[in-house]
Amino acid sequence: MQIENEQCTRHFNIFVNARRHSWEDKTINYSQVVDLAFPPPHGPNEVFTVQYSRGPKENREGTLVEGQEVEIKSGMVFDVTRTDKS
């Protein structure tokens, strides 16, 4: 008798610019947060600042830059600001 191993998918509720999003991964990266806040396409002169708070004890708050990722937990808050470099 073979027992199948079922994977439990965990959903995290995170907030990006005050909007709730369901997220399945334990981490989220800069680009994913930006895309949740401002869906693509993005213009070549757009610059994004990503700040987060209410994270797990390893990373309660901080800033994400391009190429970085952060571990998340439910209730985590991300604030994304878009500016136009000229």
PDB file of C-alpha atoms in Angstrom:
ATOM      1  CA  MET A   1       0.000   0.000   0.000  1.00  0.00           C
ATOM      2  CA  GLN A   2       1.456   3.329  -1.056  1.00  0.00           C
ATOM      3  CA  ILE A   3       0.457   6.558   0.655  1.00  0.00           C
ATOM      4  CA  GLU A   4       0.594   9.665  -1.497  1.00  0.00           C
ATOM      5  CA  ASN A   5       2.383  12.630  -0.054  1.00  0.00           C
ATOM      6  CA  GLU A   6       0.115  15.635  -0.425  1.00  0.00           C
ATOM      7  CA  GLN A   7       1.731  19.012  -0.415  1.00  0.00           C
ATOM      8  CA  CYS A   8       0.055  21.649   1.676  1.00  0.00           C
ATOM      9  CA  THR A   9       0.024  24.962  -0.103  1.00  0.00           C
ATOM     10  CA  ARG A  10       0.256  27.819   2.328  1.00  0.00           C
ATOM     11  CA  HIS A  11      -1.129  31.187   1.412  1.00  0.00           C
ATOM     12  CA  PHE A  12       0.251  34.362   2.917  1.00  0.00           C
ATOM     13  CA  ASN A  13      -1.870  37.502   2.960  1.00  0.00           C
ATOM     14  CA  ILE A  14       0.381  40.473   2.280  1.00  0.00           C
ATOM     15  CA  PHE A  15      -0.475  44.115   1.695  1.00  0.00           C
ATOM     16  CA  VAL A  16       1.039  46.070  -1.177  1.00  0.00           C
ATOM     17  CA  ASN A  17       0.122  49.763  -1.232  1.00  0.00           C
ATOM     18  CA  ALA A  18      -2.789  48.979   1.124  1.00  0.00           C
ATOM     19  CA  ARG A  19      -4.214  46.256  -1.178  1.00  0.00           C
ATOM     20  CA  ARG A  20      -4.385  42.678   0.067  1.00  0.00           C
ATOM     21  CA  HIS A  21      -2.730  39.996  -2.052  1.00  0.00           C
ATOM     22  CA  SER A  22      -2.527  36.244  -1.539  1.00  0.00           C
ATOM     23  CA  TRP A  23       1.011  34.873  -1.997  1.00  0.00           C
ATOM     24  CA  GLU A  24       2.089  31.211  -1.988  1.00  0.00           C
ATOM     25  CA  ASP A  25       5.890  31.403  -1.770  1.00  0.00           C
ATOM     26  CA  LYS A  26       7.828  31.921   1.465  1.00  0.00           C
ATOM     27  CA  THR A  27       9.756  34.738  -0.207  1.00  0.00           C
ATOM     28  CA  ILE A  28       9.010  37.619  -2.553  1.00  0.00           C
ATOM     29  CA  ASN A  29      11.478  39.640  -4.577  1.00  0.00           C
ATOM     30  CA  TYR A  30      11.716  43.292  -5.556  1.00  0.00           C
ATOM     31  CA  SER A  31      10.312  42.815  -9.070  1.00  0.00           C
ATOM     32  CA  GLN A  32       7.347  40.775  -7.841  1.00  0.00           C
ATOM     33  CA  VAL A  33       6.385  43.437  -5.301  1.00  0.00           C
ATOM     34  CA  VAL A  34       6.723  46.197  -7.917  1.00  0.00           C
ATOM     35  CA  ASP A  35       4.526  44.245 -10.361  1.00  0.00           C
ATOM     36  CA  LEU A  36       1.832  43.772  -7.702  1.00  0.00           C
ATOM     37  CA  ALA A  37       1.845  47.521  -6.966  1.00  0.00           C
ATOM     38  CA  PHE A  38       2.142  48.721 -10.567  1.00  0.00           C
ATOM     39  CA  PRO A  39       1.379  46.031 -13.154  1.00  0.00           C
ATOM     40  CA  PRO A  40       3.684  46.048 -16.197  1.00  0.00           C
ATOM     41  CA  PRO A  41       4.640  47.385 -18.617  1.00  0.00           C
ATOM     42  CA  HIS A  42       6.923  49.864 -16.895  1.00  0.00           C
ATOM     43  CA  GLY A  43       8.464  52.789 -18.694  1.00  0.00           C
ATOM     44  CA  PRO A  44      12.244  53.097 -19.087  1.00  0.00           C
ATOM     45  CA  ASN A  45      12.328  56.213 -16.876  1.00  0.00           C
ATOM     46  CA  GLU A  46      10.339  54.743 -13.982  1.00  0.00           C
ATOM     47  CA  VAL A  47      12.137  54.104 -10.708  1.00  0.00           C
ATOM     48  CA  PHE A  48      10.542  52.228  -7.788  1.00  0.00           C
ATOM     49  CA  THR A  49      11.275  52.367  -4.081  1.00  0.00           C
ATOM     50  CA  VAL A  50      10.091  49.375  -2.033  1.00  0.00           C
ATOM     51  CA  GLN A  51       9.863  49.549   1.750  1.00  0.00           C
ATOM     52  CA  TYR A  52       8.420  46.841   3.967  1.00  0.00           C
ATOM     53  CA  SER A  53       7.301  46.415   7.569  1.00  0.00           C
ATOM     54  CA  ARG A  54       5.652  43.833   9.827  1.00  0.00           C
ATOM     55  CA  GLY A  55       7.919  41.096   8.501  1.00  0.00           C
ATOM     56  CA  PRO A  56       9.150  38.008  10.360  1.00  0.00           C
ATOM     57  CA  LYS A  57      11.713  38.456  13.127  1.00  0.00           C
ATOM     58  CA  GLU A  58      14.612  37.892  10.682  1.00  0.00           C
ATOM     59  CA  ASN A  59      13.575  40.925   8.651  1.00  0.00           C
ATOM     60  CA  ARG A  60      10.920  42.984  10.422  1.00  0.00           C
ATOM     61  CA  GLU A  61      11.371  46.075   8.266  1.00  0.00           C
ATOM     62  CA  GLY A  62      13.616  47.447   5.576  1.00  0.00           C
ATOM     63  CA  THR A  63      14.034  48.379   1.951  1.00  0.00           C
ATOM     64  CA  LEU A  64      14.182  46.078  -1.069  1.00  0.00           C
ATOM     65  CA  VAL A  65      16.306  46.909  -4.088  1.00  0.00           C
ATOM     66  CA  GLU A  66      16.420  45.256  -7.494  1.00  0.00           C
ATOM     67  CA  GLY A  67      17.733  41.707  -7.246  1.00  0.00           C
ATOM     68  CA  GLN A  68      16.843  41.255  -3.567  1.00  0.00           C
ATOM     69  CA  GLU A  69      14.208  39.031  -2.004  1.00  0.00           C
ATOM     70  CA  VAL A  70      12.798  38.816   1.484  1.00  0.00           C
ATOM     71  CA  GLU A  71      11.091  36.146   3.575  1.00  0.00           C
ATOM     72  CA  ILE A  72       7.444  37.008   4.200  1.00  0.00           C
ATOM     73  CA  LYS A  73       4.677  36.324   6.700  1.00  0.00           C
ATOM     74  CA  SER A  74       0.961  37.009   6.671  1.00  0.00           C
ATOM     75  CA  GLY A  75       0.164  40.614   7.460  1.00  0.00           C
ATOM     76  CA  MET A  76       3.434  41.930   6.026  1.00  0.00           C
ATOM     77  CA  VAL A  77       3.131  45.407   4.496  1.00  0.00           C
ATOM     78  CA  PHE A  78       4.919  46.702   1.389  1.00  0.00           C
ATOM     79  CA  ASP A  79       4.879  50.340   0.290  1.00  0.00           C
ATOM     80  CA  VAL A  80       5.956  50.959  -3.294  1.00  0.00           C
ATOM     81  CA  THR A  81       6.595  54.444  -4.617  1.00  0.00           C
ATOM     82  CA  ARG A  82       6.983  55.167  -8.321  1.00  0.00           C
ATOM     83  CA  THR A  83       8.970  58.149  -9.581  1.00  0.00           C
ATOM     84  CA  ASP A  84       9.961  59.300 -13.041  1.00  0.00           C
ATOM     85  CA  LYS A  85      13.643  60.002 -13.475  1.00  0.00           C
ATOM     86  CA  SER A  86      14.218  62.819 -15.889  1.00  0.00           C
TER      87      SER A  86
END
